Tab-separated table of C-alpha atoms and ligand atoms in Angstrom:
chain	number	residue	atom	x	y	z
A	47	MET	CA	-7.004	-45.274	7.045
A	48	LYS	CA	-8.856	-42.001	6.262
A	49	LYS	CA	-6.723	-38.924	6.528
A	50	ASN	CA	-7.621	-36.145	9.025
A	51	VAL	CA	-7.939	-33.083	7.089
A	52	GLY	CA	-8.464	-29.653	8.876
A	53	PHE	CA	-10.332	-26.910	6.935
A	54	ILE	CA	-9.655	-23.389	7.952
A	55	GLY	CA	-11.319	-20.394	6.151
A	56	TRP	CA	-14.131	-22.500	4.741
A	57	ARG	CA	-16.822	-19.752	5.003
A	58	GLY	CA	-14.659	-17.021	3.205
A	59	MET	CA	-15.064	-16.593	-0.562
A	60	VAL	CA	-12.228	-18.936	-1.706
A	61	GLY	CA	-13.061	-21.417	1.047
A	62	SER	CA	-16.730	-21.631	0.295
A	63	VAL	CA	-16.207	-21.982	-3.344
A	64	LEU	CA	-13.669	-24.841	-2.589
A	65	LEU	CA	-16.080	-26.531	-0.209
A	66	LYS	CA	-18.826	-26.487	-2.877
A	67	ARG	CA	-16.507	-28.051	-5.435
A	68	MET	CA	-15.376	-30.760	-2.894
A	69	ILE	CA	-18.987	-31.580	-2.256
A	70	GLU	CA	-19.859	-31.520	-6.049
A	71	GLU	CA	-16.952	-33.777	-6.834
A	72	ASN	CA	-17.568	-36.116	-3.847
A	73	ASP	CA	-14.084	-35.395	-2.477
A	74	ILE	CA	-15.127	-35.462	1.168
A	75	THR	CA	-16.440	-38.910	1.832
A	76	ASP	CA	-13.080	-40.604	1.945
A	77	ILE	CA	-11.491	-38.065	4.437
A	78	ASN	CA	-12.248	-37.114	7.996
A	79	LEU	CA	-12.947	-33.417	7.358
A	80	ILE	CA	-12.693	-31.167	10.460
A	81	PHE	CA	-13.918	-27.648	10.317
A	82	PHE	CA	-12.142	-24.816	12.223
A	83	SER	CA	-12.818	-21.100	12.844
A	84	THR	CA	-10.831	-18.107	13.798
A	85	SER	CA	-14.027	-16.300	15.044
A	86	ASN	CA	-16.737	-18.752	15.706
A	87	PHE	CA	-15.317	-21.838	17.251
A	88	GLY	CA	-17.593	-23.766	19.560
A	89	ASN	CA	-20.659	-23.003	17.366
A	90	GLN	CA	-22.021	-25.616	14.854
A	91	ALA	CA	-19.824	-26.695	11.873
A	92	PRO	CA	-21.869	-27.149	8.537
A	93	THR	CA	-24.214	-30.048	7.827
A	94	ILE	CA	-23.366	-31.567	4.462
A	95	ASN	CA	-25.642	-33.911	2.600
A	96	ASN	CA	-27.545	-34.428	5.920
A	97	ILE	CA	-24.348	-35.262	7.814
A	98	SER	CA	-23.359	-33.126	10.732
A	99	TYR	CA	-19.794	-32.108	10.961
A	100	GLY	CA	-20.022	-31.356	14.766
A	101	ILE	CA	-18.639	-28.291	16.373
A	102	LEU	CA	-16.230	-25.816	14.940
A	103	LYS	CA	-12.756	-26.307	16.384
A	104	ASN	CA	-10.481	-23.411	17.407
A	105	ALA	CA	-8.125	-22.607	14.511
A	106	TYR	CA	-5.565	-21.319	16.896
A	107	ASP	CA	-5.399	-24.680	18.970
A	108	ILE	CA	-2.033	-25.925	18.061
A	109	ASP	CA	-2.486	-29.289	19.808
A	110	LEU	CA	-5.395	-30.005	17.685
A	111	LEU	CA	-3.661	-28.890	14.512
A	112	MET	CA	-0.550	-30.999	15.228
A	113	ASN	CA	-2.824	-34.078	14.984
A	114	LEU	CA	-3.968	-33.403	11.383
A	115	ASP	CA	-2.556	-35.102	8.336
A	116	ILE	CA	-3.430	-32.302	6.086
A	117	ILE	CA	-4.306	-28.744	6.735
A	118	ILE	CA	-6.179	-26.662	4.046
A	119	THR	CA	-6.370	-22.938	4.775
A	120	CYS	CA	-8.168	-20.202	2.842
A	121	GLN	CA	-8.133	-17.834	5.833
A	122	GLY	CA	-5.562	-15.457	4.540
A	123	SER	CA	-1.998	-14.372	5.038
A	124	LYS	CA	-2.289	-13.292	8.765
A	125	TYR	CA	-3.429	-16.742	9.734
A	126	THR	CA	-0.654	-18.525	7.807
A	127	ASN	CA	1.971	-16.178	9.330
A	128	ASP	CA	0.593	-16.861	12.798
A	129	ILE	CA	0.380	-20.581	12.493
A	130	TYR	CA	2.412	-22.396	9.895
A	131	PHE	CA	5.801	-21.400	11.375
A	132	LYS	CA	4.637	-22.468	14.852
A	133	LEU	CA	3.580	-25.921	13.517
A	134	LYS	CA	6.987	-26.264	11.478
A	135	LYS	CA	8.973	-25.328	14.707
A	136	LEU	CA	7.186	-28.124	16.464
A	137	ASP	CA	8.141	-30.528	13.789
A	138	TRP	CA	4.707	-31.081	12.453
A	139	LYS	CA	4.762	-33.868	9.804
A	140	GLY	CA	1.525	-32.994	7.928
A	141	TYR	CA	0.860	-31.333	4.538
A	142	TRP	CA	-0.182	-27.711	4.365
A	143	ILE	CA	-2.359	-26.515	1.526
A	144	ASP	CA	-2.851	-22.699	1.419
A	145	ALA	CA	-4.628	-20.072	-0.736
A	146	SER	CA	-2.553	-17.114	0.615
A	147	SER	CA	0.452	-15.626	-0.874
A	148	VAL	CA	2.870	-15.780	2.164
A	149	LEU	CA	4.691	-19.039	1.505
A	150	ARG	CA	4.608	-18.943	-2.313
A	151	MET	CA	8.221	-17.861	-3.037
A	152	LYS	CA	9.911	-20.032	-0.305
A	153	SER	CA	12.170	-22.754	-1.740
A	154	ASP	CA	10.657	-25.652	0.033
A	155	VAL	CA	7.070	-24.637	-1.302
A	156	ILE	CA	5.480	-25.598	-4.558
A	157	ILE	CA	2.903	-23.399	-6.206
A	158	VAL	CA	0.313	-25.685	-7.550
A	159	LEU	CA	-1.557	-25.613	-10.848
A	160	ASP	CA	-1.498	-29.252	-12.061
A	161	PRO	CA	-2.659	-28.943	-15.645
A	162	VAL	CA	0.512	-26.798	-15.970
A	163	ASN	CA	3.072	-28.296	-13.429
A	164	TYR	CA	1.844	-31.792	-12.674
A	165	ASN	CA	5.298	-33.357	-13.109
A	166	ILE	CA	6.810	-30.788	-10.760
A	167	ILE	CA	4.262	-31.384	-8.106
A	168	ILE	CA	4.716	-35.199	-8.196
A	169	ASP	CA	8.522	-34.891	-8.337
A	170	SER	CA	8.280	-32.575	-5.206
A	171	ILE	CA	5.995	-35.118	-3.187
A	172	ASN	CA	8.499	-37.825	-3.897
A	173	LYS	CA	11.297	-35.529	-2.623
A	174	GLY	CA	9.274	-34.923	0.739
A	175	ILE	CA	7.968	-31.423	0.119
A	176	LYS	CA	4.977	-30.862	2.356
A	177	THR	CA	3.733	-27.338	1.442
A	178	PHE	CA	1.593	-26.648	-1.492
A	179	VAL	CA	-0.032	-23.322	-2.114
A	180	GLY	CA	-2.245	-21.868	-4.906
A	181	GLY	CA	-0.826	-19.213	-7.023
A	182	ASN	CA	-1.848	-15.565	-7.594
A	183	CYS	CA	-5.244	-15.606	-9.270
A	184	THR	CA	-4.221	-13.659	-12.439
A	185	VAL	CA	-1.030	-15.769	-12.720
A	186	SER	CA	-3.091	-19.151	-12.518
A	187	LEU	CA	-5.674	-17.782	-14.926
A	188	MET	CA	-2.881	-16.650	-17.419
A	189	LEU	CA	-1.297	-19.959	-17.366
A	190	MET	CA	-4.544	-21.796	-17.942
A	191	ALA	CA	-5.245	-19.433	-20.884
A	192	LEU	CA	-1.785	-19.290	-22.539
A	193	GLY	CA	-0.649	-22.646	-21.268
A	194	GLY	CA	-0.089	-24.046	-24.794
A	195	LEU	CA	2.137	-21.145	-25.868
A	196	PHE	CA	4.257	-21.512	-22.704
A	197	GLN	CA	4.428	-25.292	-23.027
A	198	LYS	CA	5.704	-25.110	-26.584
A	199	ASN	CA	8.360	-22.517	-25.474
A	200	LEU	CA	6.904	-19.840	-27.921
A	201	ILE	CA	6.821	-16.772	-25.673
A	202	GLU	CA	9.768	-14.339	-25.414
A	203	TRP	CA	7.911	-11.881	-23.157
A	204	ILE	CA	4.489	-10.728	-22.103
A	205	SER	CA	2.969	-7.259	-21.267
A	206	VAL	CA	-0.313	-7.513	-19.583
A	207	SER	CA	-3.157	-5.185	-18.425
A	208	THR	CA	-5.468	-6.883	-15.932
A	209	TYR	CA	-9.146	-5.977	-15.299
A	210	GLN	CA	-9.648	-7.441	-11.683
A	211	ALA	CA	-12.972	-8.022	-9.904
A	212	ALA	CA	-13.755	-6.582	-6.536
A	213	SER	CA	-14.285	-10.100	-5.111
A	214	GLY	CA	-10.461	-10.595	-5.688
A	215	SER	CA	-9.911	-8.647	-2.558
A	216	GLY	CA	-12.185	-10.677	-0.323
A	217	SER	CA	-15.863	-10.670	0.785
A	218	GLY	CA	-15.778	-7.284	2.434
A	219	HIS	CA	-14.674	-5.645	-0.659
A	220	MET	CA	-17.351	-7.234	-2.786
A	221	VAL	CA	-19.969	-6.102	-0.280
A	222	GLU	CA	-18.472	-2.548	-0.375
A	223	LEU	CA	-18.867	-2.334	-4.185
A	224	LEU	CA	-22.529	-3.404	-4.056
A	225	SER	CA	-23.050	-0.982	-1.329
A	226	GLN	CA	-21.589	1.833	-3.485
A	227	MET	CA	-23.659	0.763	-6.357
A	228	GLY	CA	-26.762	0.858	-4.122
A	229	VAL	CA	-26.046	4.312	-2.879
A	230	LEU	CA	-25.481	5.645	-6.408
A	231	TYR	CA	-28.736	3.988	-7.704
A	232	ASN	CA	-30.765	5.415	-4.886
A	233	SER	CA	-29.565	8.971	-5.406
A	234	VAL	CA	-30.921	9.120	-9.035
A	235	SER	CA	-33.744	6.437	-8.915
A	236	THR	CA	-36.516	9.189	-9.209
A	237	ASP	CA	-34.583	11.088	-11.895
A	238	LEU	CA	-34.209	7.806	-13.937
A	239	LYS	CA	-37.963	7.396	-14.215
A	240	ASN	CA	-38.166	11.006	-15.705
A	241	PRO	CA	-37.481	10.901	-19.373
A	242	PHE	CA	-36.852	14.749	-19.410
A	243	CYS	CA	-34.231	14.598	-16.712
A	244	SER	CA	-30.763	15.682	-17.944
A	245	VAL	CA	-28.192	12.900	-17.757
A	246	LEU	CA	-25.466	15.391	-16.959
A	247	ASP	CA	-27.599	16.425	-13.943
A	248	MET	CA	-27.786	12.811	-12.879
A	249	GLU	CA	-24.020	12.462	-13.411
A	250	ARG	CA	-23.572	15.707	-11.154
A	251	THR	CA	-25.671	14.081	-8.418
A	252	VAL	CA	-23.891	10.883	-8.511
A	253	ALA	CA	-20.483	12.756	-8.459
A	254	ASN	CA	-21.451	14.709	-5.530
A	255	ILE	CA	-22.660	11.696	-3.497
A	256	ILE	CA	-19.467	9.978	-4.238
A	257	LYS	CA	-17.546	12.881	-2.569
A	258	THR	CA	-19.558	12.856	0.716
A	259	ASP	CA	-18.293	11.408	3.954
A	260	HIS	CA	-20.827	8.677	4.204
A	261	PHE	CA	-20.088	7.153	0.807
A	262	PRO	CA	-18.886	3.625	1.713
A	263	VAL	CA	-15.108	3.401	0.987
A	264	SER	CA	-13.557	1.869	4.129
A	265	LYS	CA	-12.285	-1.251	2.343
A	266	PHE	CA	-11.157	0.250	-1.097
A	267	SER	CA	-10.203	3.645	0.350
A	268	VAL	CA	-11.670	5.234	-2.803
A	269	PRO	CA	-14.828	4.726	-4.932
A	270	LEU	CA	-14.776	1.786	-7.194
A	271	ALA	CA	-18.265	1.988	-8.612
A	272	THR	CA	-18.280	4.288	-11.696
A	273	SER	CA	-14.436	4.409	-11.423
A	274	LEU	CA	-11.395	2.053	-11.411
A	275	ILE	CA	-8.149	1.669	-9.326
A	276	PRO	CA	-4.992	1.038	-11.282
A	277	TRP	CA	-3.163	-0.224	-8.203
A	278	ILE	CA	-3.371	-3.601	-6.506
A	279	ASP	CA	-1.414	-4.607	-3.383
A	280	ILE	CA	1.550	-2.914	-1.810
A	281	SER	CA	4.358	-1.101	-3.611
A	282	MET	CA	7.715	-2.641	-4.641
A	283	SER	CA	10.856	-0.397	-4.763
A	284	ASN	CA	10.987	-0.617	-8.588
A	285	GLY	CA	7.567	1.087	-9.177
A	286	GLN	CA	5.566	-2.101	-9.720
A	287	THR	CA	2.858	-3.110	-7.392
A	288	LYS	CA	3.341	-6.417	-5.807
A	289	GLU	CA	0.398	-7.877	-7.825
A	290	GLU	CA	2.462	-6.893	-11.008
A	291	TRP	CA	5.695	-8.365	-9.466
A	292	LYS	CA	3.955	-11.703	-8.849
A	293	GLY	CA	3.170	-11.927	-12.589
A	294	GLU	CA	6.731	-12.829	-13.586
A	295	VAL	CA	8.144	-14.466	-10.463
A	296	GLU	CA	5.220	-16.736	-9.712
A	297	THR	CA	4.689	-17.784	-13.402
A	298	ASN	CA	8.426	-18.763	-13.677
A	299	LYS	CA	8.400	-20.591	-10.471
A	300	ILE	CA	5.192	-22.627	-11.456
A	301	LEU	CA	6.748	-23.361	-14.835
A	302	GLY	CA	10.176	-24.198	-13.309
A	303	SER	CA	11.860	-22.001	-15.986
A	304	LYS	CA	15.598	-22.320	-16.432
A	305	LYS	CA	15.492	-18.943	-18.387
A	306	ILE	CA	13.134	-16.339	-16.853
A	307	ILE	CA	10.381	-15.219	-19.232
A	308	PRO	CA	9.898	-11.467	-18.550
A	309	ILE	CA	6.206	-10.550	-17.804
A	310	ASP	CA	5.148	-7.017	-16.642
A	311	GLY	CA	2.215	-4.723	-16.897
A	312	ILE	CA	-0.386	-2.774	-14.980
A	313	CYS	CA	-2.933	-4.481	-12.647
A	314	VAL	CA	-6.212	-2.677	-12.341
A	315	ARG	CA	-9.228	-3.205	-10.051
A	316	ILE	CA	-12.521	-2.633	-11.935
A	317	GLY	CA	-16.098	-2.647	-10.784
A	318	SER	CA	-16.998	-6.233	-11.949
A	319	LEU	CA	-18.182	-8.392	-9.078
A	320	ARG	CA	-16.455	-11.878	-9.910
A	321	CYS	CA	-13.951	-13.053	-12.537
A	322	HIS	CA	-10.775	-11.458	-13.780
A	323	SER	CA	-9.880	-10.381	-17.267
A	324	GLN	CA	-6.554	-9.811	-18.863
A	325	SER	CA	-5.395	-8.292	-22.014
A	326	PHE	CA	-1.930	-9.561	-23.157
A	327	THR	CA	0.592	-8.343	-25.697
A	328	ILE	CA	2.703	-11.403	-26.486
A	329	LYS	CA	6.134	-11.278	-28.075
A	330	LEU	CA	6.374	-14.603	-29.804
A	331	LYS	CA	9.769	-16.229	-30.376
A	332	LYS	CA	8.823	-16.704	-34.044
A	333	ASN	CA	5.971	-15.928	-36.562
A	334	ILE	CA	3.428	-18.522	-36.291
A	335	SER	CA	-0.100	-18.438	-37.761
A	336	ILE	CA	-3.240	-17.339	-35.912
A	337	ILE	CA	-4.778	-20.790	-36.844
A	338	ASP	CA	-1.741	-22.477	-35.231
A	339	VAL	CA	-2.062	-20.189	-32.177
A	340	LYS	CA	-5.684	-21.113	-31.766
A	341	THR	CA	-5.015	-24.786	-32.083
A	342	ILE	CA	-2.094	-24.607	-29.514
A	343	LEU	CA	-4.156	-22.858	-27.000
A	344	LYS	CA	-7.239	-25.091	-27.399
A	345	ASN	CA	-5.172	-28.244	-27.098
A	346	HIS	CA	-3.475	-27.365	-23.853
A	347	ASN	CA	-6.295	-28.209	-21.300
A	348	THR	CA	-9.850	-29.346	-21.096
A	349	TRP	CA	-11.107	-25.969	-19.774
A	350	VAL	CA	-9.812	-23.467	-22.197
A	351	SER	CA	-11.704	-22.519	-25.298
A	352	VAL	CA	-11.331	-19.933	-28.129
A	353	VAL	CA	-13.792	-17.167	-28.747
A	354	GLU	CA	-13.859	-16.147	-32.441
A	355	ASN	CA	-12.401	-12.595	-33.082
A	356	ASN	CA	-15.722	-10.960	-34.199
A	357	TYR	CA	-18.086	-8.530	-32.637
A	358	GLU	CA	-21.015	-10.942	-31.812
A	359	ASP	CA	-18.891	-13.725	-30.358
A	360	THR	CA	-16.835	-11.284	-28.356
A	361	ILE	CA	-19.505	-9.116	-26.744
A	362	ASN	CA	-21.796	-12.250	-26.073
A	363	ASN	CA	-19.117	-14.648	-24.746
A	364	LEU	CA	-15.872	-12.990	-23.700
A	365	ASN	CA	-16.707	-11.313	-20.422
A	366	PRO	CA	-16.798	-12.008	-16.673
A	367	LEU	CA	-20.593	-12.889	-16.513
A	368	LYS	CA	-20.030	-15.624	-19.055
A	369	VAL	CA	-17.417	-17.422	-16.998
A	370	SER	CA	-18.781	-16.631	-13.533
A	371	GLY	CA	-19.112	-19.827	-11.515
A	372	THR	CA	-17.544	-22.115	-14.171
A	373	LEU	CA	-14.240	-23.549	-14.700
A	374	ASN	CA	-14.147	-22.316	-18.223
A	375	ILE	CA	-11.159	-20.249	-19.407
A	376	LEU	CA	-12.055	-18.099	-22.413
A	377	VAL	CA	-9.542	-16.657	-24.779
A	378	GLY	CA	-10.440	-14.265	-27.625
A	379	ARG	CA	-9.555	-11.078	-29.463
A	380	ILE	CA	-6.600	-13.299	-30.863
A	381	LYS	CA	-4.815	-11.380	-33.567
A	382	LYS	CA	-1.558	-10.323	-34.915
A	383	MET	CA	-0.595	-6.929	-34.024
A	384	THR	CA	0.316	-4.123	-36.424
A	385	ILE	CA	3.706	-3.776	-34.587
A	386	GLY	CA	4.965	-6.889	-36.309
A	387	ASN	CA	4.004	-10.461	-37.135
A	388	ASP	CA	5.656	-11.988	-33.993
A	389	TYR	CA	3.438	-9.925	-31.859
A	390	LEU	CA	0.140	-11.275	-30.631
A	391	SER	CA	-2.701	-9.894	-28.718
A	392	VAL	CA	-5.023	-12.028	-26.619
A	393	PHE	CA	-7.825	-11.311	-24.230
A	394	SER	CA	-8.745	-13.736	-21.659
A	395	VAL	CA	-11.421	-14.228	-18.849
A	396	GLY	CA	-11.579	-16.699	-15.971
A	397	ASP	CA	-13.252	-17.154	-12.629
A	398	GLN	CA	-10.591	-16.150	-10.204
A	399	LEU	CA	-12.388	-17.942	-7.289
A	400	LEU	CA	-12.230	-21.188	-9.253
A	401	TRP	CA	-9.164	-21.825	-11.307
A	402	GLY	CA	-7.616	-18.573	-9.689
A	403	ALA	CA	-7.902	-19.938	-6.224
A	404	ALA	CA	-10.032	-22.978	-5.190
A	405	GLU	CA	-9.669	-25.559	-7.784
A	406	PRO	CA	-5.860	-25.886	-7.854
A	407	LEU	CA	-6.107	-26.425	-4.022
A	408	ARG	CA	-9.053	-29.139	-4.444
A	409	ARG	CA	-6.868	-31.012	-6.987
A	410	ILE	CA	-3.719	-30.932	-4.751
A	411	LEU	CA	-5.694	-32.547	-2.161
A	412	LEU	CA	-6.745	-35.185	-4.636
A	413	ILE	CA	-3.220	-35.743	-5.687
A	414	LEU	CA	-2.115	-36.072	-1.980
A	415	LYS	CA	-4.834	-38.431	-1.056
A	416	LYS	CA	-3.566	-40.737	-3.996
A	417	THR	CA	0.079	-40.484	-3.163
A	418	ILE	CA	0.844	-40.182	0.468
B	242	LIG	P1	-12.551	-13.730	2.648
B	242	LIG	O1	-13.733	-13.828	1.825
B	242	LIG	O2	-12.430	-12.220	3.211
B	242	LIG	O3	-12.539	-14.737	3.760
B	242	LIG	C1	-11.422	-14.739	4.738
B	242	LIG	C2	-12.040	-14.998	6.175
B	242	LIG	O4	-12.788	-13.942	6.606
B	242	LIG	C3	-13.073	-16.183	6.279
B	242	LIG	O5	-12.575	-17.386	6.407
B	242	LIG	C4	-13.839	-15.786	7.584
B	242	LIG	O6	-13.178	-16.340	8.726
B	242	LIG	C5	-13.699	-14.267	7.469
B	242	LIG	N1	-15.013	-13.514	7.316
B	242	LIG	C6	-15.210	-12.370	7.968
B	242	LIG	N2	-16.422	-11.918	7.418
B	242	LIG	C7	-16.885	-12.746	6.541
B	242	LIG	C8	-18.079	-12.843	5.791
B	242	LIG	N3	-18.940	-11.851	5.886
B	242	LIG	N4	-18.235	-13.783	4.861
B	242	LIG	C9	-17.203	-14.763	4.762
B	242	LIG	N5	-16.080	-14.876	5.503
B	242	LIG	C10	-15.957	-13.859	6.510
B	242	LIG	O7	-11.255	-13.873	1.833
B	242	LIG	P2	-10.965	-14.769	0.485
B	242	LIG	O8	-11.206	-13.719	-0.608
B	242	LIG	O9	-11.692	-16.067	0.515
B	242	LIG	O10	-9.259	-14.880	0.505
B	242	LIG	C11	-8.811	-15.926	1.301
B	242	LIG	C12	-7.351	-16.042	0.895
B	242	LIG	O11	-7.193	-16.392	-0.366
B	242	LIG	C13	-6.489	-14.713	1.079
B	242	LIG	O12	-5.214	-15.104	1.407
B	242	LIG	C14	-6.432	-14.344	-0.367
B	242	LIG	O13	-5.319	-13.530	-0.750
B	242	LIG	C15	-6.439	-15.589	-1.211
B	242	LIG	N6	-6.976	-15.456	-2.481
B	242	LIG	C16	-8.179	-14.877	-2.846
B	242	LIG	C17	-8.533	-14.807	-4.064
B	242	LIG	C18	-9.903	-14.106	-4.323
B	242	LIG	O14	-10.146	-14.037	-5.514
B	242	LIG	N7	-10.782	-13.656	-3.407
B	242	LIG	C19	-7.875	-15.489	-5.035
B	242	LIG	C20	-6.703	-16.173	-4.922
B	242	LIG	C21	-6.269	-16.232	-3.556
B	242	LIG	P3	-13.895	-16.962	10.017
B	242	LIG	O15	-14.828	-17.892	9.634
B	242	LIG	O16	-12.694	-17.598	10.758
B	242	LIG	O17	-14.222	-15.714	10.716
């Protein structure tokens, strides 16, 4: 019998990327897909391949949710906090698939990234686990990029700097970055056409516009266009941000590590629109050649590929624009560091809306369809 699958948060960024992938891969024909909304219920649900999906249901209607076999939510942490525990209290027997971070570290919850932890996922389904959540975007992208080195137990520790796109914070933040860019361009658009206009005059104009009260900063609190923000998420008591904290705890949970692999660094929001980049300093457990490192990285999964460490390949291929909208995980700038032969530097780029969010959720739905 077809499973009843409720989809909440399907029009957000992660949700719409997930729905697109499900349609592309023909994942929706063998389930009863029911669309919910927190803000627009009663209105028309989407029409897909000329099939109408009826009326949007109320995402807060507990009776309706109780009848679902599987709930996928990309709505965000508040919705999960509001609904998940109510359903569990009522002894709901269904499976919960979630993009938000709320449940990730609970002991009866699995963080899914099946190219890395397929065996843990299957084992947990057999043990009766019913909650499967996607990992933090930079964590999933790091594991897809460096999966081979983790799998071969070659990593002693990692220090990382991230370069995270505006869309990582949600649709409103992406709109705000574009608005900021628009305001800045408009302020110098006439000057740009004048070859004799001083660039420092333009820089001053831009700097003054940014300081005005009407410059749009309600989402990020500060300007992102022409700048960066070296702080993502709330603060932890040890000086880390929560985004930085997730790097170690979620990675080790996904891997099922017996001995914790230390991972720390600084997470930075930059003015790219989509796709996250990361720069890793990796302390290897032993000295292995660059040729072997590349082979190990390439062989781990179908989606990772190595960009040669030269100027042309790097500037043309190792950047957010190159991977945007694709499942490709690019790793480059692979080199031994001058610090010592067992220190490796690697730069990676991946689409945080795909492998960093939607794709692991799409794939756990496939696994559940086959196994439950
Ligand atoms: P989002 O784009 O802001 O969407 C969340 C919800 O906001 C939508 O489902 C929609 O709910 C509502 N919404 C309000 N205005 C909207 C608009 N103009 N366009 C689209 N939706 C709008 O959030 P998200 O980035 O997809 O994140 C969802 C969850 O995934 C969060 O928990 C986030 O932490 C997690 N996550 C995000 C990323 C990422 O890269 N963005 C990566 C990994 C995990 P209604 O239809 O019910 O109004």
